[in-house]
Amino acid sequence: MSELKNDRYLRALLKQPVDVTPVWMMRQAGRYLPEYRATRAQAGDFMSLCKNAELACEVTLQPLRRYPLDAAILFSDILTIPDAMGLGLYFETGEGPKFERPIQSLDDVKKLPKLDPTDELGYVMNAVSTIRRELKGEVPLIGFSGSPWTLATYMIEGGSSKTFGKIKKMAFAEPQTLHLLLDKVADSVIDYLNAQVKAGAQSLMIFDSWGGVLSPRDYKEFSLQYMHKIVDGLIRENDGRKVPVTLFTKNGGQWIEAIAATGCDAVGLDWTIDIADAKRRVGDKVALQGNMDPSMLHGTHERIREEVQHILAGFGEGNGHVFNLGHGITPDVDPENAGVFINAVHEFSRQYHK
Ligand code: CP3
């Protein structure tokens, strides 16, 4: 394996000194890029793109050809696990992901198979090793998974939800069933992420997109507990280098102390928390990733640059900041504005790293 030419992202996650603040964007490979839309059309549907290692590698690299990003993220989806468990994932245009056979009962949970990540999910590992080879050591590769709670919302609701009525009914009327499901999913996530590390992922991120719809007590019981279990089960060093782990709960700003206490290396922040506040609360324990509102990318170039400076000043001096958006970049963003954002992070952060 070739040496890493740019390891700022890994260094920042471990709170080591860097020359400028590293930056990447959640969903950086996606529909806002015309070259992504062209490759996606060539693949047919979204899952065919994920299952084709060469094309998944191509779309992973596309944003890196345009912008001086400090990390690449595996092109895949969090719903590969429930798909591999046989729930029948499909995408309806404009409506997001759906499952043909959602989980409805204890029996359904008991019947879920134990996954072998190198078998049913072997296509993901092929994508990881292909991307690692083609990156040629330019920047590190991030592997990822959904949190058990977030995956369970899709598995039980059968798709995206506004109220989370079905999974909450299970949580409050039949908690043992939900706990069995969350535990099984957590075990699969551990094996899946460790397989990604063995295939070449150099850092891991867990997306808990829907933990923020829970009360503080229920967040700990149904979401955080299982992310903690995952953190405990992960390979934390490979090829002589630490493999840092980032936990991101959307709308989880009020729980960052508890998230940091899991033993993860970094906490991802959305834009509803002030990063200066977050740093005061947990900055001596973990690195922080975030946290510009993705909608800011619709602002003027001046406003985007001003916001980047504001967030950098909020974090201030010291190590342990990875710049990112507070959630995924949306398909309607002008790619030029994404470039303004990324360049501003490097330009204005130099003064904080002397
Ligand atoms: O960041 C990256 O560039 C890597 C790729 C990535 C995708 N999905 C590609 C994708 C990652 C990290 C994800 C994670 C993911 N998937 C999450 C967690 C992050 C978050 O946004 O909260 C969630 C909740 C999903 C589930 C999912 N997959 C949804 C809700 C959708 C529909 C989104 C939409 O806007 O239609 C997807 C499909 C999906 N995953 C797309 C991409 C680029 C769009 C597919 C297309 O080309 O039509």
Coordinates of C-alpha atoms and ligand atoms in Angstrom, one line a residue:
M1 CA 0.0 0.0 0.0
S2 CA 1.4 3.4 -0.9
E3 CA 2.0 6.0 1.8
L4 CA -0.8 8.6 2.4
K5 CA 0.2 11.9 0.7
N6 CA -2.5 13.9 2.6
D7 CA -3.3 12.7 6.0
R8 CA -4.8 15.9 7.5
Y9 CA -8.2 14.3 7.9
L10 CA -6.9 11.4 9.9
R11 CA -4.6 13.6 12.0
A12 CA -7.4 16.0 12.8
L13 CA -9.6 13.2 14.0
L14 CA -6.9 12.1 16.3
K15 CA -6.4 15.7 17.5
Q16 CA -2.9 15.9 16.0
P17 CA -1.5 19.2 14.5
V18 CA -2.3 20.0 10.9
D19 CA -1.3 22.8 8.5
V20 CA -4.9 23.7 7.5
T21 CA -8.3 22.4 8.7
P22 CA -9.3 19.3 6.6
V23 CA -12.6 19.4 4.8
W24 CA -15.0 17.0 3.1
M25 CA -18.7 17.1 2.4
M26 CA -21.4 14.5 3.4
R27 CA -22.9 13.2 0.2
Q28 CA -20.0 14.7 -1.8
A29 CA -20.6 12.2 -4.6
G30 CA -24.1 12.9 -5.7
R31 CA -26.7 14.5 -8.0
Y32 CA -25.5 18.1 -7.7
L33 CA -22.6 17.0 -10.0
P34 CA -23.4 16.5 -13.7
E35 CA -20.7 13.9 -14.1
Y36 CA -22.5 11.9 -11.3
R37 CA -25.8 12.1 -13.1
A38 CA -24.1 10.8 -16.3
T39 CA -22.5 7.8 -14.6
R40 CA -25.7 7.1 -12.7
A41 CA -27.6 7.0 -16.1
Q42 CA -25.0 4.6 -17.4
A43 CA -25.5 2.3 -14.4
G44 CA -29.3 2.4 -14.7
D45 CA -30.6 2.6 -11.1
F46 CA -28.9 3.7 -7.9
M47 CA -28.3 0.2 -6.4
S48 CA -26.8 -1.0 -9.7
L49 CA -24.3 1.9 -9.4
C50 CA -23.5 0.8 -5.8
K51 CA -23.0 -2.8 -6.9
N52 CA -20.6 -2.0 -9.8
A53 CA -17.2 -1.6 -8.2
E54 CA -15.7 0.3 -11.2
L55 CA -18.6 2.8 -11.4
A56 CA -18.9 3.2 -7.6
C57 CA -15.2 4.0 -7.7
E58 CA -15.7 6.5 -10.6
V59 CA -18.4 8.5 -8.7
T60 CA -16.3 8.4 -5.4
L61 CA -13.4 10.0 -7.3
Q62 CA -15.5 12.6 -9.2
P63 CA -15.7 15.2 -6.4
L64 CA -12.0 14.8 -5.7
R65 CA -11.1 15.7 -9.3
R66 CA -13.1 19.0 -9.0
Y67 CA -12.1 20.1 -5.5
P68 CA -9.1 19.8 -3.1
L69 CA -11.0 17.6 -0.6
D70 CA -9.1 16.0 2.2
A71 CA -11.0 12.7 2.3
A72 CA -12.9 10.3 0.0
I73 CA -16.1 8.5 1.2
L74 CA -17.1 5.1 -0.1
F75 CA -19.9 5.4 -2.6
S76 CA -22.7 3.1 -1.2
D77 CA -25.7 3.5 1.0
I78 CA -26.6 2.8 4.6
L79 CA -29.5 0.5 3.4
T80 CA -27.2 -2.2 2.0
I81 CA -27.5 -4.1 5.3
P82 CA -31.3 -4.4 5.4
D83 CA -31.2 -5.1 1.6
A84 CA -28.8 -8.0 2.2
M85 CA -31.0 -9.3 5.0
G86 CA -33.7 -9.8 2.3
L87 CA -36.1 -6.9 2.9
G88 CA -36.2 -6.0 -0.8
L89 CA -34.9 -2.4 -1.1
Y90 CA -36.1 -0.3 -4.0
F91 CA -36.2 3.4 -4.9
E92 CA -39.3 5.1 -6.1
T93 CA -38.4 8.4 -7.9
G94 CA -38.9 11.4 -5.7
E95 CA -40.0 9.3 -2.7
G96 CA -36.7 7.9 -1.4
P97 CA -36.0 4.3 -0.4
K98 CA -38.6 1.7 0.2
F99 CA -38.7 -1.9 1.4
E100 CA -41.0 -4.6 -0.1
R101 CA -41.0 -6.7 3.1
P102 CA -40.7 -4.4 6.2
I103 CA -40.3 -5.9 9.7
Q104 CA -43.7 -6.3 11.4
S105 CA -43.3 -8.9 14.1
L106 CA -41.0 -10.7 16.5
D107 CA -41.1 -13.6 14.1
D108 CA -39.8 -11.4 11.3
V109 CA -37.0 -10.3 13.6
K110 CA -36.1 -13.9 14.6
K111 CA -36.0 -14.9 10.9
L112 CA -33.4 -12.2 9.9
P113 CA -30.3 -14.0 8.7
K114 CA -26.8 -13.4 10.2
L115 CA -24.9 -11.6 7.4
D116 CA -21.5 -12.6 6.1
P117 CA -20.2 -9.2 4.9
T118 CA -17.8 -10.8 2.4
D119 CA -20.6 -12.7 0.8
E120 CA -23.9 -10.9 0.4
L121 CA -22.1 -7.6 0.9
G122 CA -19.0 -8.6 -1.0
Y123 CA -19.8 -5.9 -3.6
V124 CA -19.2 -3.2 -1.0
M125 CA -15.8 -4.7 -0.1
N126 CA -14.9 -4.8 -3.9
A127 CA -15.8 -1.2 -4.1
V128 CA -13.7 -0.3 -1.1
S129 CA -10.6 -2.1 -2.4
T130 CA -11.1 -0.7 -5.9
I131 CA -11.4 2.8 -4.6
R132 CA -8.4 2.4 -2.3
R133 CA -6.3 1.2 -5.3
E134 CA -7.4 4.1 -7.5
L135 CA -6.9 6.8 -4.8
K136 CA -3.2 6.0 -5.0
G137 CA -2.7 7.3 -1.5
E138 CA -3.8 10.8 -2.3
V139 CA -6.3 11.1 0.6
P140 CA -7.8 8.6 3.1
L141 CA -10.9 6.6 2.4
I142 CA -13.9 6.7 4.8
G143 CA -16.1 3.6 5.2
F144 CA -19.5 4.0 6.8
S145 CA -22.7 2.4 8.1
G146 CA -26.0 3.6 9.4
S147 CA -26.7 3.3 13.2
P148 CA -28.9 0.4 14.3
W149 CA -31.7 2.8 15.3
T150 CA -31.6 4.6 11.9
L151 CA -31.5 1.4 10.0
A152 CA -34.4 0.0 12.1
T153 CA -36.5 3.0 11.2
Y154 CA -36.3 2.2 7.5
M155 CA -36.7 -1.6 8.2
I156 CA -39.9 -1.1 10.3
E157 CA -41.5 1.9 8.7
G158 CA -40.8 0.4 5.2
G159 CA -39.2 3.7 4.0
S160 CA -38.8 7.3 5.0
S161 CA -41.1 8.5 7.7
K162 CA -42.3 11.8 9.2
T163 CA -43.8 10.5 12.5
F164 CA -41.9 7.2 13.1
G165 CA -45.2 5.9 14.3
K166 CA -44.5 2.2 13.7
I167 CA -41.1 2.0 15.2
K168 CA -42.1 4.1 18.2
K169 CA -45.2 1.8 18.8
M170 CA -42.8 -1.1 18.8
A171 CA -40.4 0.7 21.2
F172 CA -43.1 1.5 23.7
A173 CA -45.5 -1.5 23.4
E174 CA -43.1 -4.3 22.5
P175 CA -39.6 -3.1 23.5
Q176 CA -38.0 -6.6 23.6
T177 CA -38.8 -7.1 19.9
L178 CA -37.1 -3.8 19.0
H179 CA -34.1 -4.6 21.2
L180 CA -33.6 -7.9 19.6
L181 CA -33.7 -6.2 16.2
L182 CA -31.3 -3.5 17.2
D183 CA -28.9 -6.0 18.7
K184 CA -28.9 -8.2 15.6
V185 CA -28.4 -5.1 13.4
A186 CA -25.5 -3.9 15.6
D187 CA -23.8 -7.3 15.2
S188 CA -24.1 -7.0 11.5
V189 CA -22.8 -3.4 11.5
I190 CA -19.7 -4.5 13.5
D191 CA -18.9 -7.2 11.0
Y192 CA -19.7 -5.0 8.0
L193 CA -17.5 -2.1 9.2
N194 CA -14.6 -4.4 10.2
A195 CA -14.8 -6.0 6.7
Q196 CA -14.6 -2.5 5.2
V197 CA -11.4 -1.8 7.3
K198 CA -9.9 -5.1 6.1
A199 CA -10.7 -4.1 2.5
G200 CA -9.0 -0.7 2.9
A201 CA -11.2 1.8 4.7
Q202 CA -9.0 4.1 6.8
S203 CA -11.6 5.7 9.0
L204 CA -15.2 4.9 9.8
M205 CA -18.4 7.0 10.3
I206 CA -21.7 6.0 11.7
F207 CA -24.7 7.9 10.4
D208 CA -27.5 8.2 13.0
S209 CA -29.8 10.3 10.9
W210 CA -32.9 9.7 13.0
G211 CA -31.6 9.5 16.6
G212 CA -32.7 13.1 17.1
V213 CA -36.4 12.1 16.9
L214 CA -36.1 10.4 20.3
S215 CA -36.5 11.8 23.9
P216 CA -33.2 12.0 25.8
R217 CA -34.0 8.8 27.7
D218 CA -35.1 6.8 24.6
Y219 CA -32.1 8.1 22.6
K220 CA -29.8 6.4 25.1
E221 CA -31.8 3.2 25.3
F222 CA -32.6 2.7 21.6
S223 CA -29.8 4.5 19.7
L224 CA -26.7 5.4 21.7
Q225 CA -26.5 2.1 23.5
Y226 CA -26.1 0.3 20.2
M227 CA -23.6 2.7 18.7
H228 CA -21.6 2.2 21.9
K229 CA -21.7 -1.5 21.3
I230 CA -20.4 -1.0 17.8
V231 CA -17.6 1.3 18.9
D232 CA -16.5 -1.4 21.3
G233 CA -16.5 -4.1 18.6
L234 CA -14.5 -2.2 15.9
I235 CA -11.0 -2.7 14.7
R236 CA -9.3 0.5 15.8
E237 CA -5.9 0.0 14.2
N238 CA -4.9 -1.4 10.8
D239 CA -1.6 -1.4 8.8
G240 CA 0.1 0.3 11.7
R241 CA -2.3 3.3 11.7
K242 CA -5.3 4.2 13.9
V243 CA -8.7 3.8 12.3
P244 CA -10.7 6.8 13.8
V245 CA -14.4 6.4 14.3
T246 CA -16.9 9.3 14.0
L247 CA -20.4 9.2 15.4
F248 CA -23.0 11.6 13.9
T249 CA -26.5 11.9 15.3
K250 CA -28.5 14.5 13.4
N251 CA -30.2 16.8 15.9
G252 CA -28.0 15.2 18.6
G253 CA -26.4 18.5 19.9
Q254 CA -27.8 18.1 23.4
W255 CA -26.2 14.7 23.8
I256 CA -22.7 15.3 22.7
E257 CA -21.2 14.5 26.1
A258 CA -22.8 11.1 26.1
I259 CA -21.8 10.5 22.5
A260 CA -18.2 11.4 23.3
A261 CA -18.3 9.0 26.3
T262 CA -18.7 6.0 24.0
G263 CA -15.0 6.0 23.2
C264 CA -15.4 7.3 19.6
D265 CA -12.7 9.5 18.2
A266 CA -14.9 12.3 16.8
V267 CA -18.5 13.6 17.1
G268 CA -20.3 14.9 14.0
L269 CA -22.3 18.1 14.5
D270 CA -25.3 19.4 12.5
W271 CA -25.7 23.2 12.2
T272 CA -28.2 23.6 15.1
I273 CA -25.4 23.7 17.7
D274 CA -22.7 26.4 18.0
I275 CA -19.3 24.7 17.5
A276 CA -17.7 26.9 20.1
D277 CA -20.2 25.5 22.6
A278 CA -19.6 22.0 21.5
K279 CA -15.9 22.5 21.9
R280 CA -16.3 23.8 25.4
R281 CA -18.4 20.8 26.3
V282 CA -16.4 17.9 24.8
G283 CA -13.4 19.3 22.9
D284 CA -10.8 17.9 25.3
K285 CA -12.2 14.4 24.8
V286 CA -12.9 14.0 21.0
A287 CA -12.5 15.8 17.7
L288 CA -15.4 17.6 16.2
Q289 CA -16.7 17.4 12.6
G290 CA -18.9 20.0 11.1
N291 CA -21.0 22.1 10.9
M292 CA -22.2 24.5 8.2
D293 CA -25.8 24.5 7.2
P294 CA -25.8 22.8 3.8
S295 CA -28.4 25.4 2.6
M296 CA -25.7 28.0 3.1
L297 CA -24.4 26.7 -0.3
H298 CA -27.3 28.6 -1.9
G299 CA -25.9 31.8 -0.4
T300 CA -23.6 34.3 -2.2
H301 CA -19.9 33.5 -2.3
E302 CA -19.4 36.3 0.3
R303 CA -21.9 34.8 2.7
I304 CA -20.4 31.3 2.3
R305 CA -16.9 32.6 3.0
E306 CA -18.1 34.6 5.9
E307 CA -19.9 31.6 7.4
V308 CA -16.7 29.5 7.0
Q309 CA -14.8 32.1 8.9
H310 CA -17.4 32.3 11.6
I311 CA -17.3 28.5 12.2
L312 CA -13.4 28.4 12.1
A313 CA -13.3 31.3 14.7
G314 CA -15.9 29.4 16.8
F315 CA -13.6 26.3 17.0
G316 CA -10.6 28.7 17.3
E317 CA -7.0 27.5 17.9
G318 CA -6.1 23.9 18.8
N319 CA -6.4 20.6 17.1
G320 CA -9.3 18.3 16.4
H321 CA -11.6 20.0 13.8
V322 CA -12.7 18.4 10.6
F323 CA -14.8 20.9 8.6
N324 CA -17.9 19.5 7.0
L325 CA -21.5 20.4 6.3
G326 CA -24.0 19.7 9.1
H327 CA -25.8 17.2 6.8
G328 CA -25.6 16.1 3.2
I329 CA -25.2 18.4 0.2
T330 CA -28.5 18.7 -1.7
P331 CA -29.0 18.0 -5.4
D332 CA -29.9 21.6 -6.3
V333 CA -26.5 23.1 -5.2
D334 CA -24.4 24.9 -7.8
P335 CA -21.1 23.0 -7.9
E336 CA -19.2 26.3 -8.1
N337 CA -20.5 27.2 -4.6
A338 CA -19.2 23.9 -3.2
G339 CA -15.8 24.9 -4.5
V340 CA -16.0 28.3 -2.8
F341 CA -16.8 26.6 0.5
I342 CA -13.9 24.1 0.3
N343 CA -11.3 26.7 -0.7
A344 CA -12.5 29.0 2.0
V345 CA -11.9 26.4 4.7
H346 CA -8.2 25.9 3.6
E347 CA -7.7 29.7 3.0
F348 CA -9.0 30.9 6.3
S349 CA -8.0 28.1 8.6
R350 CA -4.2 28.5 8.1
Q351 CA -4.1 31.3 10.8
Y352 CA -5.4 28.8 13.4
H353 CA -2.6 26.3 12.8
K354 CA 0.7 28.0 13.5
Ligands
CP3_1 O1 -21.4 10.9 1.0 C1 -21.2 10.3 0.0 O2 -20.9 10.8 -1.1 C2 -21.3 8.7 0.0 C3 -22.5 8.2 -0.4 C4 -23.8 8.1 0.5 C5 -25.1 7.9 0.0 N1 -25.9 7.7 1.0 C6 -25.4 7.9 -1.5 C7 -26.7 8.1 -1.9 C8 -23.9 8.0 1.9 C9 -22.8 8.2 3.0 C10 -25.3 7.8 2.2 C11 -25.8 7.6 3.6 C12 -27.3 7.6 3.8 N2 -28.2 6.9 3.0 C13 -28.0 8.1 4.9 C14 -27.3 8.7 6.1 C15 -26.9 10.2 5.8 C16 -28.1 11.1 5.8 O3 -28.3 11.7 4.7 O4 -28.7 11.3 6.8 C17 -29.3 7.8 4.7 C18 -30.4 8.3 5.7 C19 -29.5 7.1 3.5 C20 -30.8 6.6 3.0 C21 -31.0 7.1 1.6 N3 -30.4 6.7 0.5 C22 -32.0 8.1 1.3 C23 -33.0 8.7 2.2 C24 -31.9 8.3 -0.1 C25 -32.7 9.1 -1.0 C26 -32.1 10.5 -1.0 C27 -32.6 11.3 -2.1 O5 -32.3 12.5 -2.1 O6 -33.4 10.8 -3.0 C28 -30.8 7.4 -0.6 C29 -30.3 7.3 -2.0 C30 -28.9 7.9 -2.2 N4 -27.9 7.5 -1.4 C31 -28.5 8.8 -3.2 C32 -27.1 8.9 -3.0 C33 -26.2 9.7 -3.9 C34 -29.4 9.4 -4.3 C35 -29.6 8.3 -5.3 C36 -29.8 8.8 -6.7 O7 -28.7 8.9 -7.4 O8 -30.9 9.0 -7.1

